[in-house]
Amino acid sequence: MGWAIAIHGGAGDIPLSLPPEKRLPREAGLRRCLDVGIAALKSRNHPLDVVELVVRELENHPNFNAGKGSVLTTTGTVEMEACIMDGKTMKCGAVSGVSTVVNAISLARLVMEKTPHIYLAFDGAEAFAREQGLETVEMSHFITPENIERLKQAQEADRVQIDYTQPIQKEAPKDAALADGDSQIGTVGCVAVDNEGNLATATSTGGLVNKMVGRIGDTPVIGAGTYANYLCAVSATGRGEAIIRGTVARDVAAVMEFKGISLKEAAAYVIDRVPQGTAGLIAVSSTGEIAMPFNTTGMFRACATEDGYSEIAIWDSPSK
Amino acid sequence: MGGWAIAVHGGAGVDPNLPKERQEEAKRLLTRCLDIGISALRSNLPAIDVVELVVRELETDPLFNSGRGSALTENGTVEMEASIMDGPKRRCGAVSGLSTVKNPVSLARLVMEKSPHSYLAFSGAEEFAKKQGVELVDNEYFITEDNVGMLKLAKEANSILFDYRIPTIATCGAGAAAMDSPLQMNGLPISVYAPETVGCVVVDKEGRCAAATSTGGLMNKMTGRIGDSPLIGSGTYACELCGVSCTGEGEAIIRSTLAREVAAVMEYKGLSLHEAVDFVIKNRLDEGKAGLIAVSKNGEVACGFNTTGMFRGCATEDGFMEVGVW
């Protein structure tokens, strides 16, 4: 069997014309984070540690919408959320409304391990972070010029990147925010399985550009953006509302169990049932399968298995 | 088959020593809420309107743990959450961390219908509430004497419990109640736990299902703690097939995505509503303690729980009606 790992840096309307200066740093980021995960798995770290480690790397990378590089709320602030789940024990932890914690995924893990609760948010989450001695910084640390620009464009276009079904834009959007597809990129995630079948998943995000203050997306909602059980580990990305309504992450495992189909088939089935252009996911199964389906234009993703296979991709690839 | 059906709950996990008085009071409230729902259904209100109406009533009454009468955070304040879901298109709305909104379930509905998002929390939710002009009150409005007393007991009980997962026998005096009720939920003696989240599920004459859940959360919870009630798929779920609202140990409900589970086994295993509810309660909770109410598009209603009791009531168009605690 052997270990397997998959990571994503967000699914969305990533145009094929994405310029190299936007594409290359992300591909490099995926490559580096994948390597971090591979090294950790080779050193026999538990998948829970692996996914946390990898997502921390993705959060620290400024070109993905998580941690540093998070998109901004309508008031120009950062409100991050993250979630982690262990497939074997089904213990989980989630945080929302985090604005000063360098690694929200680590805070989510502490909620899971150090509190009797599963989910802490806003002031309560921030206070807990300080109690636990997690690294905190000024909110400005997370804000990048690209995101200030994205927010500006979104507001000028008077467009909230809304997350419930909106009419497909008939007029080709001219604003750069959409043209470079970046504003629709949400979320980073990692799923991993070791050669004993231990599974884990972790997801982290800054959310939606120009979102209302206090808006919570699918990422911290167990069963929507993040889920793991004894069968598989899943991390989803895309339009929050569609993923919540579709209980996407949970359904992959449910469909495997109740229909007795493979991970790939289950993942494809679930993605097919959410509206076109709204979601993607990465998943690994207890037997080392990997699936990375998406119904958006693209999804920043990478994966590797113990037998030496590895892949980094953005758009459709024959080995999806 | 067919016709409307409605179920309400006021929490799973009832202290076996609950005074008869309180049991009767609870049953009266459940009956009143059922009547409100039934009346609305007879006036052809759609399911989504009915669940909101009924849960508003439960929130306004101080008896159960929602709206007024909510459990208190460790700081003695109230932080409420709620969610609502409309089966036909699976639209949903949720709120958390409310401290001045008189009816959280109505704000959840507004999130669903008037905002571009599906879940708003804390100050952002309160801001939205202001802009929407919903009724706002001081946090004190929600706090009852009963719950102030409960918080005190919970804190005393916690000073004995080092890890809420380890069952303990309260040997010290703190909380004679703890001695009387060795039953525990979420690590607290059931007499102080007050799990009474409220919820309502409805299927209307057109076969449309809806569900709504509302709560003050866990007694003595950390500020900022979010439970299962506002999480779609965990505490609340509705789709073409059914509507479900859960109550009990938040962690257990979240880990098992309990509400979604009922619908998933109906959808993927072809089980009937009753079979699905039984299956899920028996097989998905492990050590967790919880209960749920559910309706199907065919006018069936079911409830299930693995706790000692669940405050509940249900009624169907053909005249069936029942209110119970055990």
CSV table of N, CA and C in Angstrom, one decimal, chain A residues 8-91:
chain,number,residue,atom,x,y,z
A,8,HIS,N,-3.9,21.1,-2.0
A,8,HIS,CA,-4.5,22.0,-2.9
A,8,HIS,C,-4.3,23.5,-2.5
A,9,GLY,N,-4.3,24.4,-3.5
A,9,GLY,CA,-4.2,25.8,-3.2
A,9,GLY,C,-5.4,26.6,-3.7
A,10,GLY,N,-6.5,25.8,-3.8
A,10,GLY,CA,-7.8,26.5,-4.2
A,10,GLY,C,-8.3,26.2,-5.6
A,11,ALA,N,-9.6,26.0,-5.7
A,11,ALA,CA,-10.2,25.8,-7.0
A,11,ALA,C,-11.0,27.0,-7.4
A,12,GLY,N,-11.0,27.3,-8.7
A,12,GLY,CA,-11.8,28.5,-9.2
A,12,GLY,C,-11.6,28.7,-10.6
A,13,ASP,N,-12.0,29.9,-11.0
A,13,ASP,CA,-12.0,30.3,-12.4
A,13,ASP,C,-10.6,30.7,-12.8
A,14,ILE,N,-9.6,29.8,-12.7
A,14,ILE,CA,-8.2,30.1,-13.0
A,14,ILE,C,-8.0,30.2,-14.5
A,15,PRO,N,-7.8,31.3,-15.1
A,15,PRO,CA,-7.8,31.4,-16.6
A,15,PRO,C,-6.5,30.7,-17.1
A,16,LEU,N,-6.7,30.0,-18.2
A,16,LEU,CA,-5.6,29.4,-18.9
A,16,LEU,C,-4.5,30.4,-19.2
A,17,SER,N,-4.9,31.6,-19.3
A,17,SER,CA,-4.0,32.7,-19.7
A,17,SER,C,-3.3,33.2,-18.5
A,18,LEU,N,-3.3,32.5,-17.4
A,18,LEU,CA,-2.7,33.0,-16.1
A,18,LEU,C,-1.2,33.3,-16.4
A,19,PRO,N,-0.8,34.6,-16.2
A,19,PRO,CA,0.6,34.9,-16.6
A,19,PRO,C,1.6,34.2,-15.7
A,20,PRO,N,2.8,33.9,-16.3
A,20,PRO,CA,3.8,33.2,-15.5
A,20,PRO,C,4.1,33.8,-14.2
A,21,GLU,N,4.1,35.1,-14.0
A,21,GLU,CA,4.5,35.7,-12.8
A,21,GLU,C,3.5,35.4,-11.7
A,22,LYS,N,2.3,34.9,-12.1
A,22,LYS,CA,1.3,34.5,-11.1
A,22,LYS,C,1.3,33.0,-11.0
A,23,ARG,N,1.6,32.3,-12.0
A,23,ARG,CA,1.5,30.9,-12.0
A,23,ARG,C,2.8,30.2,-11.4
A,24,LEU,N,3.9,30.7,-11.7
A,24,LEU,CA,5.2,30.0,-11.3
A,24,LEU,C,5.3,30.0,-9.7
A,25,PRO,N,5.1,31.2,-9.1
A,25,PRO,CA,5.3,31.1,-7.6
A,25,PRO,C,4.4,30.1,-7.0
A,26,ARG,N,3.2,30.0,-7.5
A,26,ARG,CA,2.2,29.0,-6.9
A,26,ARG,C,2.6,27.6,-7.1
A,27,GLU,N,3.1,27.4,-8.4
A,27,GLU,CA,3.6,26.0,-8.7
A,27,GLU,C,4.7,25.7,-7.8
A,28,ALA,N,5.6,26.6,-7.6
A,28,ALA,CA,6.8,26.4,-6.7
A,28,ALA,C,6.3,26.2,-5.3
A,29,GLY,N,5.3,26.9,-4.9
A,29,GLY,CA,4.8,26.8,-3.6
A,29,GLY,C,4.2,25.4,-3.3
A,30,LEU,N,3.5,24.9,-4.3
A,30,LEU,CA,2.9,23.6,-4.2
A,30,LEU,C,4.0,22.5,-4.2
A,31,ARG,N,5.0,22.7,-5.0
A,31,ARG,CA,6.1,21.8,-5.0
A,31,ARG,C,6.8,21.7,-3.7
A,32,ARG,N,7.0,22.9,-3.1
A,32,ARG,CA,7.7,22.9,-1.8
A,32,ARG,C,6.9,22.3,-0.7
A,33,CYS,N,5.6,22.6,-0.7
A,33,CYS,CA,4.8,22.1,0.4
A,33,CYS,C,4.6,20.6,0.2
A,34,LEU,N,4.5,20.2,-1.0
A,34,LEU,CA,4.4,18.7,-1.3
A,34,LEU,C,5.6,18.0,-0.7
A,35,ASP,N,6.8,18.6,-1.0
A,35,ASP,CA,8.0,18.0,-0.5
A,35,ASP,C,8.1,17.9,1.0
A,36,VAL,N,7.6,19.0,1.6
A,36,VAL,CA,7.6,19.0,3.1
A,36,VAL,C,6.7,17.8,3.6
A,37,GLY,N,5.6,17.6,2.9
A,37,GLY,CA,4.7,16.5,3.3
A,37,GLY,C,5.3,15.2,3.0
A,38,ILE,N,5.9,15.0,1.9
A,38,ILE,CA,6.6,13.8,1.6
A,38,ILE,C,7.6,13.4,2.6
A,39,ALA,N,8.5,14.4,2.9
A,39,ALA,CA,9.5,14.2,3.9
A,39,ALA,C,9.0,13.7,5.2
A,40,ALA,N,7.9,14.4,5.6
A,40,ALA,CA,7.3,14.0,6.9
A,40,ALA,C,6.7,12.6,6.9
A,41,LEU,N,6.1,12.2,5.8
A,41,LEU,CA,5.5,10.9,5.7
A,41,LEU,C,6.7,9.9,5.7
A,42,LYS,N,7.7,10.2,5.0
A,42,LYS,CA,8.9,9.3,4.9
A,42,LYS,C,9.5,9.1,6.3
A,43,SER,N,9.4,10.1,7.1
A,43,SER,CA,9.9,10.0,8.5
A,43,SER,C,8.9,9.4,9.4
A,44,ARG,N,7.9,8.8,8.8
A,44,ARG,CA,6.9,8.1,9.6
A,44,ARG,C,6.1,9.0,10.6
A,45,ASN,N,5.9,10.3,10.2
A,45,ASN,CA,5.1,11.1,11.1
A,45,ASN,C,3.6,10.7,10.9
A,46,HIS,N,2.8,10.9,11.9
A,46,HIS,CA,1.4,10.6,11.8
A,46,HIS,C,0.8,11.6,10.8
A,47,PRO,N,-0.2,11.1,10.0
A,47,PRO,CA,-0.8,12.0,9.0
A,47,PRO,C,-1.4,13.3,9.7
A,48,LEU,N,-1.8,13.2,10.9
A,48,LEU,CA,-2.4,14.5,11.5
A,48,LEU,C,-1.2,15.5,11.6
A,49,ASP,N,-0.1,15.1,12.0
A,49,ASP,CA,1.1,16.0,12.1
A,49,ASP,C,1.5,16.5,10.7
A,50,VAL,N,1.4,15.5,9.7
A,50,VAL,CA,1.8,15.9,8.3
A,50,VAL,C,0.9,17.0,7.8
A,51,VAL,N,-0.5,16.8,7.9
A,51,VAL,CA,-1.4,17.7,7.3
A,51,VAL,C,-1.2,19.1,8.0
A,52,GLU,N,-1.0,19.1,9.3
A,52,GLU,CA,-0.9,20.4,9.9
A,52,GLU,C,0.4,21.1,9.4
A,53,LEU,N,1.5,20.3,9.3
A,53,LEU,CA,2.7,20.9,8.9
A,53,LEU,C,2.6,21.5,7.5
A,54,VAL,N,2.0,20.7,6.6
A,54,VAL,CA,1.9,21.2,5.2
A,54,VAL,C,1.0,22.4,5.1
A,55,VAL,N,-0.1,22.4,5.9
A,55,VAL,CA,-1.0,23.6,5.8
A,55,VAL,C,-0.3,24.8,6.4
A,56,ARG,N,0.5,24.6,7.4
A,56,ARG,CA,1.2,25.7,8.0
A,56,ARG,C,2.1,26.3,6.9
A,57,GLU,N,2.8,25.5,6.1
A,57,GLU,CA,3.6,26.0,5.0
A,57,GLU,C,2.8,26.8,4.0
A,58,LEU,N,1.6,26.2,3.6
A,58,LEU,CA,0.7,26.9,2.7
A,58,LEU,C,0.2,28.2,3.2
A,59,GLU,N,-0.1,28.2,4.5
A,59,GLU,CA,-0.5,29.5,5.2
A,59,GLU,C,0.6,30.5,5.1
A,60,ASN,N,1.8,30.1,5.3
A,60,ASN,CA,2.9,31.0,5.3
A,60,ASN,C,3.2,31.6,3.9
A,61,HIS,N,2.9,30.8,2.9
A,61,HIS,CA,3.1,31.2,1.5
A,61,HIS,C,2.2,32.3,1.1
A,62,PRO,N,2.7,33.5,0.7
A,62,PRO,CA,1.8,34.6,0.5
A,62,PRO,C,0.9,34.6,-0.8
A,63,ASN,N,1.1,33.6,-1.6
A,63,ASN,CA,0.3,33.6,-2.8
A,63,ASN,C,-0.9,32.7,-2.8
A,64,PHE,N,-1.2,32.1,-1.6
A,64,PHE,CA,-2.4,31.4,-1.5
A,64,PHE,C,-3.3,32.1,-0.5
A,65,ASN,N,-4.6,31.8,-0.6
A,65,ASN,CA,-5.5,32.5,0.2
A,65,ASN,C,-5.7,31.8,1.6
A,66,ALA,N,-4.7,31.9,2.4
A,66,ALA,CA,-4.7,31.4,3.7
A,66,ALA,C,-3.6,32.0,4.5
A,67,GLY,N,-3.7,32.2,5.8
A,67,GLY,CA,-2.6,32.9,6.5
A,67,GLY,C,-2.2,34.1,5.8
A,68,LYS,N,-0.9,34.2,5.6
A,68,LYS,CA,-0.4,35.4,4.9
A,68,LYS,C,-0.8,35.3,3.4
A,69,GLY,N,-1.4,36.3,2.9
A,69,GLY,CA,-2.0,36.3,1.6
A,69,GLY,C,-3.5,36.0,1.6
A,70,SER,N,-4.1,36.0,2.8
A,70,SER,CA,-5.5,35.8,2.9
A,70,SER,C,-6.2,37.0,2.2
A,71,VAL,N,-7.4,36.7,1.6
A,71,VAL,CA,-8.1,37.8,1.0
A,71,VAL,C,-8.8,38.6,2.1
A,72,LEU,N,-9.2,39.8,1.8
A,72,LEU,CA,-9.7,40.7,2.8
A,72,LEU,C,-11.2,40.8,2.9
A,73,THR,N,-11.7,41.1,4.1
A,73,THR,CA,-13.1,41.4,4.2
A,73,THR,C,-13.5,42.7,3.7
A,74,THR,N,-14.8,43.0,3.7
A,74,THR,CA,-15.2,44.3,3.1
A,74,THR,C,-14.6,45.5,3.8
A,75,THR,N,-14.2,45.3,5.0
A,75,THR,CA,-13.6,46.5,5.8
A,75,THR,C,-12.0,46.4,5.7
A,76,GLY,N,-11.5,45.6,4.8
A,76,GLY,CA,-10.1,45.5,4.7
A,76,GLY,C,-9.3,44.7,5.7
A,77,THR,N,-10.1,44.0,6.5
A,77,THR,CA,-9.4,43.2,7.5
A,77,THR,C,-9.2,41.8,7.1
A,78,VAL,N,-8.6,41.0,7.9
A,78,VAL,CA,-8.4,39.6,7.6
A,78,VAL,C,-9.1,38.7,8.7
A,79,GLU,N,-9.9,37.8,8.3
A,79,GLU,CA,-10.6,36.9,9.2
A,79,GLU,C,-10.4,35.5,8.7
A,80,MET,N,-9.5,34.8,9.3
A,80,MET,CA,-9.1,33.4,8.8
A,80,MET,C,-9.8,32.3,9.5
A,81,GLU,N,-10.0,31.2,8.8
A,81,GLU,CA,-10.6,30.1,9.4
A,81,GLU,C,-9.9,28.8,9.0
A,82,ALA,N,-9.9,27.8,9.9
A,82,ALA,CA,-9.2,26.5,9.6
A,82,ALA,C,-9.9,25.4,10.3
A,83,CYS,N,-9.5,24.2,9.8
A,83,CYS,CA,-10.2,23.0,10.4
A,83,CYS,C,-9.3,21.8,10.2
A,84,ILE,N,-9.3,20.9,11.1
A,84,ILE,CA,-8.5,19.7,11.0
A,84,ILE,C,-9.2,18.5,11.6
A,85,MET,N,-9.1,17.4,11.0
A,85,MET,CA,-9.8,16.2,11.4
A,85,MET,C,-9.0,14.9,11.3
A,86,ASP,N,-9.1,14.0,12.3
A,86,ASP,CA,-8.4,12.8,12.3
A,86,ASP,C,-9.4,11.7,11.9
A,87,GLY,N,-9.1,10.9,10.9
A,87,GLY,CA,-10.0,9.9,10.4
A,87,GLY,C,-10.3,8.8,11.3
A,88,LYS,N,-9.2,8.4,12.0
A,88,LYS,CA,-9.4,7.2,12.9
A,88,LYS,C,-10.3,7.5,14.1
A,89,THR,N,-9.9,8.6,14.8
A,89,THR,CA,-10.6,8.9,16.1
A,89,THR,C,-11.8,9.8,15.8
A,90,MET,N,-11.8,10.4,14.6
A,90,MET,CA,-12.8,11.4,14.2
A,90,MET,C,-12.8,12.6,15.2
A,91,LYS,N,-11.7,12.9,15.8
A,91,LYS,CA,-11.6,14.1,16.6
A,91,LYS,C,-11.4,15.2,15.6
